[in-house]
mmCIF file of C-alpha atoms and ligand atoms in Angstrom:
data_model
loop_
_atom_site.group_PDB
_atom_site.id
_atom_site.type_symbol
_atom_site.label_atom_id
_atom_site.label_comp_id
_atom_site.label_asym_id
_atom_site.label_seq_id
_atom_site.Cartn_x
_atom_site.Cartn_y
_atom_site.Cartn_z
ATOM 1 C CA MET A 22 -75.234 -25.005 93.102
ATOM 2 C CA ALA A 23 -78.479 -26.228 94.672
ATOM 3 C CA THR A 24 -78.294 -29.814 95.861
ATOM 4 C CA ILE A 25 -80.632 -32.602 94.868
ATOM 5 C CA ARG A 26 -82.506 -34.261 97.676
ATOM 6 C CA ALA A 27 -84.469 -37.509 97.626
ATOM 7 C CA LYS A 28 -88.104 -37.208 98.638
ATOM 8 C CA ILE A 29 -90.682 -39.878 99.346
ATOM 9 C CA THR A 30 -93.530 -39.364 96.863
ATOM 10 C CA GLY A 31 -95.794 -42.270 97.821
ATOM 11 C CA VAL A 32 -96.325 -45.283 100.065
ATOM 12 C CA GLY A 33 -97.943 -48.632 99.214
ATOM 13 C CA ALA A 34 -98.530 -51.479 101.657
ATOM 14 C CA PHE A 35 -99.851 -54.969 101.984
ATOM 15 C CA VAL A 36 -100.471 -57.098 105.067
ATOM 16 C CA PRO A 37 -101.871 -60.627 104.883
ATOM 17 C CA GLU A 38 -105.480 -61.223 105.834
ATOM 18 C CA TYR A 39 -104.915 -63.781 108.584
ATOM 19 C CA ILE A 40 -104.883 -62.270 112.078
ATOM 20 C CA LEU A 41 -103.102 -64.169 114.843
ATOM 21 C CA ASN A 42 -104.369 -62.611 118.071
ATOM 22 C CA ASN A 43 -103.174 -63.090 121.636
ATOM 23 C CA GLN A 44 -106.048 -65.424 122.470
ATOM 24 C CA GLU A 45 -105.058 -67.842 119.711
ATOM 25 C CA LEU A 46 -101.378 -67.519 120.656
ATOM 26 C CA SER A 47 -102.254 -68.378 124.268
ATOM 27 C CA LYS A 48 -103.480 -71.759 123.042
ATOM 28 C CA MET A 49 -100.169 -72.394 121.259
ATOM 29 C CA VAL A 50 -97.741 -71.478 124.100
ATOM 30 C CA ASP A 51 -97.966 -70.729 127.823
ATOM 31 C CA THR A 52 -98.724 -67.009 127.601
ATOM 32 C CA SER A 53 -101.621 -64.587 128.004
ATOM 33 C CA ASP A 54 -103.056 -61.447 126.470
ATOM 34 C CA GLU A 55 -102.278 -59.658 129.730
ATOM 35 C CA TRP A 56 -98.561 -60.645 129.689
ATOM 36 C CA ILE A 57 -98.102 -59.759 126.011
ATOM 37 C CA MET A 58 -99.934 -56.434 126.335
ATOM 38 C CA THR A 59 -98.029 -55.314 129.435
ATOM 39 C CA ARG A 60 -94.549 -56.583 128.408
ATOM 40 C CA ILE A 61 -94.673 -55.977 124.611
ATOM 41 C CA GLY A 62 -97.874 -54.088 123.697
ATOM 42 C CA ILE A 63 -98.969 -56.277 120.797
ATOM 43 C CA LYS A 64 -102.612 -57.320 120.425
ATOM 44 C CA GLU A 65 -102.409 -59.076 117.065
ATOM 45 C CA ARG A 66 -100.140 -59.703 114.121
ATOM 46 C CA ARG A 67 -100.707 -60.692 110.460
ATOM 47 C CA ILE A 68 -99.516 -64.069 109.202
ATOM 48 C CA LEU A 69 -99.067 -65.083 105.563
ATOM 49 C CA LYS A 70 -100.673 -68.480 104.995
ATOM 50 C CA GLY A 71 -100.518 -70.646 101.904
ATOM 51 C CA GLU A 72 -97.998 -72.865 100.168
ATOM 52 C CA GLY A 73 -95.342 -71.276 98.002
ATOM 53 C CA LYS A 74 -95.823 -67.723 99.254
ATOM 54 C CA GLY A 75 -92.786 -65.861 100.531
ATOM 55 C CA SER A 76 -91.790 -62.264 101.169
ATOM 56 C CA SER A 77 -91.927 -61.464 97.444
ATOM 57 C CA TYR A 78 -95.664 -62.247 97.483
ATOM 58 C CA LEU A 79 -96.132 -59.446 100.025
ATOM 59 C CA GLY A 80 -93.600 -57.152 98.344
ATOM 60 C CA GLU A 81 -95.195 -57.547 94.932
ATOM 61 C CA LYS A 82 -98.549 -56.383 96.279
ATOM 62 C CA ALA A 83 -97.041 -53.407 98.092
ATOM 63 C CA VAL A 84 -95.046 -52.281 95.037
ATOM 64 C CA THR A 85 -98.032 -52.754 92.715
ATOM 65 C CA GLN A 86 -100.149 -50.524 94.941
ATOM 66 C CA LEU A 87 -97.341 -47.952 95.183
ATOM 67 C CA LEU A 88 -96.966 -47.716 91.394
ATOM 68 C CA LYS A 89 -100.726 -47.332 90.975
ATOM 69 C CA LYS A 90 -100.986 -44.661 93.680
ATOM 70 C CA THR A 91 -98.111 -42.641 92.266
ATOM 71 C CA GLY A 92 -99.050 -43.095 88.610
ATOM 72 C CA THR A 93 -95.701 -44.729 87.899
ATOM 73 C CA LEU A 94 -95.214 -47.238 85.093
ATOM 74 C CA PRO A 95 -93.078 -50.285 85.999
ATOM 75 C CA GLU A 96 -90.692 -49.500 83.131
ATOM 76 C CA GLU A 97 -89.995 -46.025 84.578
ATOM 77 C CA VAL A 98 -88.411 -47.462 87.752
ATOM 78 C CA ASP A 99 -84.594 -47.190 87.762
ATOM 79 C CA VAL A 100 -83.721 -49.067 90.971
ATOM 80 C CA LEU A 101 -85.588 -51.410 93.334
ATOM 81 C CA LEU A 102 -84.044 -52.240 96.694
ATOM 82 C CA CYS A 103 -85.636 -54.854 98.924
ATOM 83 C CA ALA A 104 -85.029 -54.583 102.660
ATOM 84 C CA THR A 105 -85.522 -58.029 104.145
ATOM 85 C CA VAL A 106 -84.174 -60.612 106.568
ATOM 86 C CA THR A 107 -86.577 -63.207 105.161
ATOM 87 C CA PRO A 108 -85.739 -63.389 101.441
ATOM 88 C CA ASP A 109 -87.691 -65.894 99.350
ATOM 89 C CA VAL A 110 -84.453 -67.819 98.801
ATOM 90 C CA LYS A 111 -80.800 -67.082 99.574
ATOM 91 C CA PHE A 112 -80.284 -66.136 95.960
ATOM 92 C CA PRO A 113 -81.295 -64.595 93.675
ATOM 93 C CA ALA A 114 -82.296 -61.475 95.568
ATOM 94 C CA THR A 115 -85.948 -60.993 96.453
ATOM 95 C CA ALA A 116 -85.610 -57.556 94.815
ATOM 96 C CA ASN A 117 -85.192 -59.343 91.490
ATOM 97 C CA ILE A 118 -88.170 -61.604 92.113
ATOM 98 C CA ILE A 119 -90.431 -58.682 93.037
ATOM 99 C CA SER A 120 -89.237 -56.688 90.009
ATOM 100 C CA ASP A 121 -90.035 -59.598 87.722
ATOM 101 C CA LYS A 122 -93.506 -60.125 89.216
ATOM 102 C CA VAL A 123 -94.362 -56.423 88.938
ATOM 103 C CA GLY A 124 -92.947 -55.995 85.427
ATOM 104 C CA ILE A 125 -90.025 -53.736 86.371
ATOM 105 C CA LYS A 126 -87.670 -54.445 83.485
ATOM 106 C CA ASN A 127 -85.454 -51.362 83.123
ATOM 107 C CA ALA A 128 -84.053 -51.325 86.646
ATOM 108 C CA PHE A 129 -81.339 -52.975 88.698
ATOM 109 C CA GLY A 130 -81.905 -54.106 92.255
ATOM 110 C CA TYR A 131 -80.665 -56.094 95.203
ATOM 111 C CA ASP A 132 -81.509 -56.941 98.800
ATOM 112 C CA ILE A 133 -80.308 -55.144 101.905
ATOM 113 C CA ASN A 134 -80.115 -56.986 105.216
ATOM 114 C CA ALA A 135 -79.338 -54.944 108.312
ATOM 115 C CA GLY A 136 -81.755 -56.758 110.624
ATOM 116 C CA CYS A 137 -84.659 -54.604 111.719
ATOM 117 C CA SER A 138 -82.729 -51.552 110.460
ATOM 118 C CA SER A 139 -82.844 -52.812 106.874
ATOM 119 C CA PHE A 140 -85.483 -50.313 105.740
ATOM 120 C CA LEU A 141 -83.638 -47.290 107.073
ATOM 121 C CA PHE A 142 -80.313 -48.444 105.628
ATOM 122 C CA ALA A 143 -82.031 -49.113 102.270
ATOM 123 C CA LEU A 144 -83.660 -45.676 102.384
ATOM 124 C CA SER A 145 -80.207 -44.165 102.887
ATOM 125 C CA THR A 146 -78.795 -46.147 99.943
ATOM 126 C CA GLY A 147 -81.729 -45.272 97.685
ATOM 127 C CA ALA A 148 -81.412 -41.593 98.558
ATOM 128 C CA LYS A 149 -77.770 -41.643 97.426
ATOM 129 C CA TYR A 150 -78.799 -42.957 93.989
ATOM 130 C CA ILE A 151 -81.257 -40.072 93.678
ATOM 131 C CA GLN A 152 -78.765 -37.482 94.978
ATOM 132 C CA SER A 153 -76.203 -38.624 92.399
ATOM 133 C CA GLY A 154 -78.520 -37.236 89.721
ATOM 134 C CA GLN A 155 -78.229 -40.445 87.723
ATOM 135 C CA TYR A 156 -81.499 -42.074 88.820
ATOM 136 C CA LYS A 157 -84.975 -40.546 89.003
ATOM 137 C CA LYS A 158 -87.228 -43.244 90.442
ATOM 138 C CA VAL A 159 -86.055 -45.574 93.194
ATOM 139 C CA VAL A 160 -88.387 -48.019 94.933
ATOM 140 C CA ILE A 161 -87.539 -49.182 98.446
ATOM 141 C CA VAL A 162 -89.621 -52.121 99.623
ATOM 142 C CA GLY A 163 -89.468 -53.659 103.089
ATOM 143 C CA ALA A 164 -90.944 -57.156 102.811
ATOM 144 C CA GLU A 165 -90.992 -59.749 105.560
ATOM 145 C CA LYS A 166 -92.504 -63.144 106.157
ATOM 146 C CA MET A 167 -91.202 -63.262 109.733
ATOM 147 C CA SER A 168 -93.504 -66.199 110.475
ATOM 148 C CA SER A 169 -91.145 -68.340 108.354
ATOM 149 C CA ILE A 170 -88.367 -68.024 110.978
ATOM 150 C CA VAL A 171 -90.449 -67.883 114.169
ATOM 151 C CA ASP A 172 -90.682 -70.944 116.405
ATOM 152 C CA TYR A 173 -94.331 -71.050 117.471
ATOM 153 C CA THR A 174 -93.417 -73.235 120.458
ATOM 154 C CA ASN A 175 -91.062 -70.570 121.900
ATOM 155 C CA ARG A 176 -93.007 -68.061 123.979
ATOM 156 C CA ASN A 177 -89.989 -65.752 124.265
ATOM 157 C CA VAL A 178 -90.138 -64.984 120.552
ATOM 158 C CA CYS A 179 -93.448 -65.968 118.956
ATOM 159 C CA PRO A 180 -95.623 -63.125 120.306
ATOM 160 C CA ILE A 181 -93.321 -60.467 118.854
ATOM 161 C CA PHE A 182 -93.202 -60.841 115.085
ATOM 162 C CA GLY A 183 -95.639 -60.430 112.183
ATOM 163 C CA ASP A 184 -95.647 -60.399 108.366
ATOM 164 C CA GLY A 185 -96.114 -57.489 105.989
ATOM 165 C CA ALA A 186 -94.603 -55.351 103.235
ATOM 166 C CA VAL A 187 -94.429 -51.646 102.467
ATOM 167 C CA ALA A 188 -92.921 -49.807 99.506
ATOM 168 C CA VAL A 189 -91.971 -46.152 99.082
ATOM 169 C CA LEU A 190 -91.012 -44.244 95.944
ATOM 170 C CA LEU A 191 -88.027 -41.898 96.039
ATOM 171 C CA GLU A 192 -87.748 -39.085 93.511
ATOM 172 C CA PRO A 193 -85.498 -36.015 93.214
ATOM 173 C CA THR A 194 -86.417 -32.579 94.479
ATOM 174 C CA MET A 195 -84.743 -29.175 94.665
ATOM 175 C CA GLU A 196 -87.264 -27.975 97.254
ATOM 176 C CA ASP A 197 -86.672 -27.842 101.001
ATOM 177 C CA VAL A 198 -88.305 -31.240 101.586
ATOM 178 C CA GLY A 199 -87.093 -34.846 101.489
ATOM 179 C CA ILE A 200 -84.299 -36.650 103.284
ATOM 180 C CA VAL A 201 -82.185 -34.105 105.130
ATOM 181 C CA ASP A 202 -79.757 -36.157 107.199
ATOM 182 C CA GLU A 203 -78.875 -39.575 108.564
ATOM 183 C CA ILE A 204 -76.878 -41.049 111.429
ATOM 184 C CA LEU A 205 -76.389 -44.795 110.966
ATOM 185 C CA HIS A 206 -74.402 -47.307 113.022
ATOM 186 C CA THR A 207 -73.341 -50.942 113.100
ATOM 187 C CA ASP A 208 -71.551 -52.731 115.934
ATOM 188 C CA GLY A 209 -70.971 -56.432 115.391
ATOM 189 C CA PHE A 210 -70.419 -57.141 119.084
ATOM 190 C CA GLY A 211 -74.208 -57.465 119.313
ATOM 191 C CA ARG A 212 -74.504 -60.183 116.704
ATOM 192 C CA LYS A 213 -74.760 -63.046 119.201
ATOM 193 C CA TYR A 214 -77.795 -61.586 120.982
ATOM 194 C CA LEU A 215 -80.142 -61.722 118.004
ATOM 195 C CA HIS A 216 -79.463 -64.099 115.147
ATOM 196 C CA GLN A 217 -80.242 -67.239 113.198
ATOM 197 C CA VAL A 218 -77.734 -69.923 114.149
ATOM 198 C CA ALA A 219 -77.892 -72.214 111.117
ATOM 199 C CA GLY A 220 -78.665 -72.152 107.427
ATOM 200 C CA GLY A 221 -75.683 -70.009 106.446
ATOM 201 C CA SER A 222 -72.167 -70.872 105.305
ATOM 202 C CA ILE A 223 -70.817 -71.569 108.815
ATOM 203 C CA LYS A 224 -73.488 -74.128 109.608
ATOM 204 C CA SER A 225 -75.458 -75.129 106.583
ATOM 205 C CA ALA A 226 -78.833 -76.811 106.885
ATOM 206 C CA SER A 227 -78.803 -80.434 108.025
ATOM 207 C CA HIS A 228 -81.137 -82.801 109.838
ATOM 208 C CA GLU A 229 -79.294 -81.903 113.050
ATOM 209 C CA THR A 230 -79.743 -78.140 112.635
ATOM 210 C CA VAL A 231 -83.421 -78.586 111.871
ATOM 211 C CA ASP A 232 -83.893 -80.879 114.890
ATOM 212 C CA ALA A 233 -82.129 -78.283 117.067
ATOM 213 C CA LYS A 234 -84.467 -75.558 115.726
ATOM 214 C CA GLU A 235 -81.469 -73.494 114.650
ATOM 215 C CA HIS A 236 -83.240 -71.965 111.669
ATOM 216 C CA TYR A 237 -85.503 -69.970 113.921
ATOM 217 C CA ILE A 238 -84.837 -66.567 115.482
ATOM 218 C CA PHE A 239 -82.626 -66.699 118.551
ATOM 219 C CA GLN A 240 -82.956 -63.648 120.787
ATOM 220 C CA ASP A 241 -81.572 -62.655 124.177
ATOM 221 C CA GLY A 242 -84.479 -60.301 124.710
ATOM 222 C CA LYS A 243 -83.224 -58.499 127.790
ATOM 223 C CA THR A 244 -79.891 -57.506 126.234
ATOM 224 C CA VAL A 245 -81.499 -56.466 122.962
ATOM 225 C CA PHE A 246 -84.050 -54.409 124.895
ATOM 226 C CA LYS A 247 -81.350 -52.538 126.823
ATOM 227 C CA TYR A 248 -79.337 -51.578 123.742
ATOM 228 C CA ALA A 249 -82.441 -50.790 121.684
ATOM 229 C CA VAL A 250 -83.567 -48.194 124.210
ATOM 230 C CA SER A 251 -80.193 -46.519 124.718
ATOM 231 C CA ASP A 252 -79.021 -46.565 121.089
ATOM 232 C CA MET A 253 -82.328 -45.440 119.549
ATOM 233 C CA ALA A 254 -82.669 -42.700 122.136
ATOM 234 C CA ASP A 255 -79.053 -41.506 121.752
ATOM 235 C CA VAL A 256 -79.208 -41.287 117.989
ATOM 236 C CA SER A 257 -82.649 -39.630 117.917
ATOM 237 C CA VAL A 258 -81.651 -37.005 120.500
ATOM 238 C CA GLU A 259 -78.396 -36.423 118.580
ATOM 239 C CA MET A 260 -80.384 -35.813 115.394
ATOM 240 C CA MET A 261 -82.696 -33.325 117.125
ATOM 241 C CA LYS A 262 -79.738 -31.431 118.574
ATOM 242 C CA LYS A 263 -77.831 -31.435 115.279
ATOM 243 C CA HIS A 264 -80.743 -29.740 113.522
ATOM 244 C CA ASN A 265 -81.891 -27.568 116.429
ATOM 245 C CA LEU A 266 -85.225 -29.360 116.466
ATOM 246 C CA SER A 267 -87.185 -28.641 119.613
ATOM 247 C CA LYS A 268 -90.105 -30.754 120.791
ATOM 248 C CA SER A 269 -92.547 -28.420 119.021
ATOM 249 C CA ASP A 270 -90.544 -28.473 115.755
ATOM 250 C CA LEU A 271 -90.850 -32.248 115.519
ATOM 251 C CA ASN A 272 -94.165 -33.235 113.938
ATOM 252 C CA TRP A 273 -93.663 -36.993 114.085
ATOM 253 C CA PHE A 274 -91.305 -39.485 115.611
ATOM 254 C CA VAL A 275 -91.420 -42.779 113.699
ATOM 255 C CA PRO A 276 -89.719 -45.524 115.706
ATOM 256 C CA HIS A 277 -89.121 -49.159 114.813
ATOM 257 C CA GLN A 278 -92.003 -51.087 116.395
ATOM 258 C CA ALA A 279 -90.369 -53.814 118.493
ATOM 259 C CA ASN A 280 -91.797 -53.269 121.953
ATOM 260 C CA MET A 281 -94.168 -50.582 123.305
ATOM 261 C CA ARG A 282 -91.914 -50.155 126.355
ATOM 262 C CA ILE A 283 -88.906 -49.445 124.092
ATOM 263 C CA ILE A 284 -90.916 -46.843 122.153
ATOM 264 C CA GLU A 285 -92.140 -45.153 125.335
ATOM 265 C CA ALA A 286 -88.676 -45.095 126.894
ATOM 266 C CA VAL A 287 -87.122 -43.572 123.754
ATOM 267 C CA ALA A 288 -89.875 -40.920 123.478
ATOM 268 C CA LYS A 289 -89.306 -40.030 127.136
ATOM 269 C CA ARG A 290 -85.551 -39.601 126.551
ATOM 270 C CA MET A 291 -86.387 -37.318 123.597
ATOM 271 C CA CYS A 292 -88.736 -35.299 125.858
ATOM 272 C CA ILE A 293 -91.583 -35.586 123.358
ATOM 273 C CA ASP A 294 -95.269 -36.456 123.891
ATOM 274 C CA LYS A 295 -96.764 -39.813 123.004
ATOM 275 C CA GLU A 296 -99.119 -37.959 120.625
ATOM 276 C CA GLN A 297 -96.086 -37.096 118.473
ATOM 277 C CA VAL A 298 -95.141 -40.755 118.102
ATOM 278 C CA MET A 299 -96.468 -43.086 115.407
ATOM 279 C CA ILE A 300 -97.396 -46.358 117.103
ATOM 280 C CA ASN A 301 -99.169 -49.271 115.418
ATOM 281 C CA ILE A 302 -97.322 -52.161 117.095
ATOM 282 C CA GLN A 303 -100.599 -53.354 118.664
ATOM 283 C CA LYS A 304 -101.992 -54.143 115.172
ATOM 284 C CA TYR A 305 -99.020 -55.697 113.403
ATOM 285 C CA GLY A 306 -96.293 -56.578 115.914
ATOM 286 C CA ASN A 307 -92.691 -56.349 114.766
ATOM 287 C CA THR A 308 -92.646 -56.699 110.974
ATOM 288 C CA THR A 309 -88.864 -56.015 110.930
ATOM 289 C CA SER A 310 -88.132 -54.137 107.673
ATOM 290 C CA ALA A 311 -91.758 -53.072 107.294
ATOM 291 C CA THR A 312 -92.442 -51.409 110.684
ATOM 292 C CA ILE A 313 -91.322 -47.842 109.927
ATOM 293 C CA PRO A 314 -92.897 -47.525 106.458
ATOM 294 C CA LEU A 315 -96.057 -49.222 107.776
ATOM 295 C CA CYS A 316 -96.376 -46.293 110.174
ATOM 296 C CA LEU A 317 -95.908 -43.852 107.279
ATOM 297 C CA TYR A 318 -98.632 -45.729 105.397
ATOM 298 C CA ASP A 319 -101.069 -45.671 108.328
ATOM 299 C CA TRP A 320 -100.420 -41.977 109.014
ATOM 300 C CA GLU A 321 -100.133 -40.859 105.371
ATOM 301 C CA LYS A 322 -103.425 -38.941 105.344
ATOM 302 C CA MET A 323 -102.367 -36.896 108.385
ATOM 303 C CA LEU A 324 -98.962 -35.941 106.991
ATOM 304 C CA LYS A 325 -98.454 -32.482 105.542
ATOM 305 C CA LYS A 326 -95.839 -31.044 103.223
ATOM 306 C CA GLY A 327 -92.928 -29.733 105.291
ATOM 307 C CA ASP A 328 -93.650 -31.865 108.395
ATOM 308 C CA ASN A 329 -90.477 -32.756 110.298
ATOM 309 C CA LEU A 330 -90.097 -36.497 110.843
ATOM 310 C CA ILE A 331 -87.395 -38.473 112.614
ATOM 311 C CA LEU A 332 -87.318 -42.164 111.729
ATOM 312 C CA SER A 333 -85.390 -44.261 114.236
ATOM 313 C CA THR A 334 -84.407 -47.907 114.250
ATOM 314 C CA PHE A 335 -82.578 -50.703 116.044
ATOM 315 C CA GLY A 336 -81.958 -54.279 114.959
ATOM 316 C CA ALA A 337 -79.827 -57.392 114.718
ATOM 317 C CA GLY A 338 -76.136 -56.739 114.204
ATOM 318 C CA PHE A 339 -76.447 -54.590 116.201
ATOM 319 C CA THR A 340 -77.542 -51.924 113.728
ATOM 320 C CA TRP A 341 -79.261 -48.664 114.556
ATOM 321 C CA GLY A 342 -79.761 -45.136 113.343
ATOM 322 C CA ALA A 343 -81.987 -42.180 112.625
ATOM 323 C CA ILE A 344 -83.055 -40.361 109.479
ATOM 324 C CA TYR A 345 -84.402 -36.822 109.515
ATOM 325 C CA LEU A 346 -86.753 -35.996 106.678
ATOM 326 C CA LYS A 347 -89.198 -33.292 105.724
ATOM 327 C CA TRP A 348 -92.385 -34.835 104.361
ATOM 328 C CA ALA A 349 -92.899 -33.879 100.724
ATOM 329 C CA TYR A 350 -96.677 -33.909 100.106
ATOM 330 C CA ASP A 351 -100.057 -33.378 101.700
ATOM 331 C CA GLY A 352 -101.332 -36.846 102.483
ATOM 332 C CA ASN A 353 -104.990 -35.821 102.635
ATOM 333 C CA ASN A 354 -104.926 -35.215 98.853
ATOM 334 C CA ILE A 355 -104.143 -38.870 98.155
HETATM 335 O O1 UT7 B 4 -86.572 -55.644 116.519
HETATM 336 C C1 UT7 B 4 -85.414 -55.520 117.300
HETATM 337 C C2 UT7 B 4 -85.200 -56.638 118.128
HETATM 338 N N1 UT7 B 4 -86.109 -57.018 119.157
HETATM 339 C C3 UT7 B 4 -86.376 -56.285 120.257
HETATM 340 O O2 UT7 B 4 -86.172 -55.110 120.346
HETATM 341 C C4 UT7 B 4 -86.936 -57.055 121.426
HETATM 342 C C5 UT7 B 4 -86.336 -56.582 122.725
HETATM 343 N N2 UT7 B 4 -86.744 -57.358 123.869
HETATM 344 C C6 UT7 B 4 -88.015 -57.406 124.351
HETATM 345 O O3 UT7 B 4 -88.904 -56.827 123.750
HETATM 346 C C7 UT7 B 4 -88.277 -58.129 125.627
HETATM 347 O O4 UT7 B 4 -87.073 -58.457 126.250
HETATM 348 C C8 UT7 B 4 -89.144 -59.400 125.454
HETATM 349 C C9 UT7 B 4 -90.537 -59.025 125.049
HETATM 350 C C10 UT7 B 4 -88.537 -60.320 124.409
HETATM 351 C C11 UT7 B 4 -89.223 -60.157 126.782
HETATM 352 O O5 UT7 B 4 -89.708 -59.298 127.802
HETATM 353 P P1 UT7 B 4 -88.961 -59.195 129.211
HETATM 354 O O6 UT7 B 4 -89.740 -58.287 130.020
HETATM 355 O O7 UT7 B 4 -87.531 -58.845 128.950
HETATM 356 O O8 UT7 B 4 -89.122 -60.654 129.769
HETATM 357 P P2 UT7 B 4 -88.009 -61.706 130.195
HETATM 358 O O9 UT7 B 4 -87.385 -62.333 128.994
HETATM 359 O O10 UT7 B 4 -87.106 -61.125 131.241
HETATM 360 O O11 UT7 B 4 -88.895 -62.772 130.934
HETATM 361 C C12 UT7 B 4 -89.543 -62.475 132.177
HETATM 362 C C13 UT7 B 4 -90.408 -63.660 132.550
HETATM 363 C C14 UT7 B 4 -89.675 -64.996 132.458
HETATM 364 O O12 UT7 B 4 -90.175 -65.843 133.495
HETATM 365 P P3 UT7 B 4 -89.345 -66.076 134.844
HETATM 366 O O13 UT7 B 4 -88.039 -66.652 134.411
HETATM 367 O O14 UT7 B 4 -89.211 -64.714 135.456
HETATM 368 O O15 UT7 B 4 -90.216 -67.010 135.581
HETATM 369 C C15 UT7 B 4 -90.084 -65.536 131.132
HETATM 370 O O16 UT7 B 4 -90.039 -66.941 131.084
HETATM 371 O O17 UT7 B 4 -91.490 -63.734 131.601
HETATM 372 C C16 UT7 B 4 -91.496 -65.048 131.037
HETATM 373 N N3 UT7 B 4 -91.988 -64.937 129.667
HETATM 374 C C17 UT7 B 4 -93.285 -65.032 129.369
HETATM 375 N N4 UT7 B 4 -94.384 -65.211 130.126
HETATM 376 C C18 UT7 B 4 -95.561 -65.244 129.503
HETATM 377 C C19 UT7 B 4 -91.267 -64.742 128.543
HETATM 378 N N5 UT7 B 4 -92.087 -64.711 127.482
HETATM 379 C C20 UT7 B 4 -93.340 -64.888 127.973
HETATM 380 C C21 UT7 B 4 -94.609 -64.941 127.382
HETATM 381 N N6 UT7 B 4 -95.686 -65.112 128.177
HETATM 382 N N7 UT7 B 4 -94.793 -64.808 126.051
#
């Protein structure tokens, strides 16, 4: 019996208008465009301004555009999963809030938090719903207001992150396209190197935790960097070997956009050219759950049916992994 695969049939995105560039950042902390460009590779990032706007504001816009682009009615959606580390509130899930705002009424949904790997893990979960045969339209949206947990007085962290949201639609196919394979990992030993200290059930919010800035991102950058390079490279090379993909078979490598030096080091380990790698970190910074689909959105017009893509990620947890997929449509027809 032929197996059902999940294929991506569209991408919708939204980034806020406000651009925080390195010049402006240099007035906020002791840094420079030169340092940020050579050590991280980010020129600017988008920041969501305005009272009462959270990740669902971004997610709603991305999903609305996705439904319009794919000619999908909100009531046709079966499942909506929101990949995020910056939910609007702890509960209910931001997936529910986005669904309500968009008019998705016949679906169930929930949030997935696997740090910066949230989108890939959500894509894996969504694909399983499609492969089961029970669900026909699954929306995966990565939505992040990272600026809500960034300390803009901490130069070790504030240049890195940006806000944005991207949504993809998954549908079933019997053709030789779609999600082919995945290799996903979690190792909790890494949890202390990248986390938010307070605001959870161990240390709930108090005046003291706010004064100590414990609701902001804590990162031991050097350690995270080391594991990001080795784990993303290992898993991406493993995926290529597993599917006998040579350098010329791989059309696109789509890495999580955390640091240009991480991306370059991983591409080197994979023995692929920089031209095969989707890189837009300079424009948006690290948008956590939105980085990988934001690349797909920016490159959509260049993608062709049957293109071989490896998506690769690393994030808090630690979590990491790779997904191999064959692109399902010609992007220049969109
Ligand atoms: O999304 C997944 C998770 N995140 C990541 O993958 C991030 C991984 N880590 C990194 O990208 C890098 O480690 C950082 C960008 C965070 C830091 O770069 P680094 O090359 O590892 O710098 P460092 O932390 O070793 O700092 C080197 C120097 C220090 O000065 P001293 O002690 O040598 O005098 C820092 O104080 O650079 C200084 N520094 C800065 N200088 C100017 C740190 N941040 C800045 C800054 N501007 N923004």
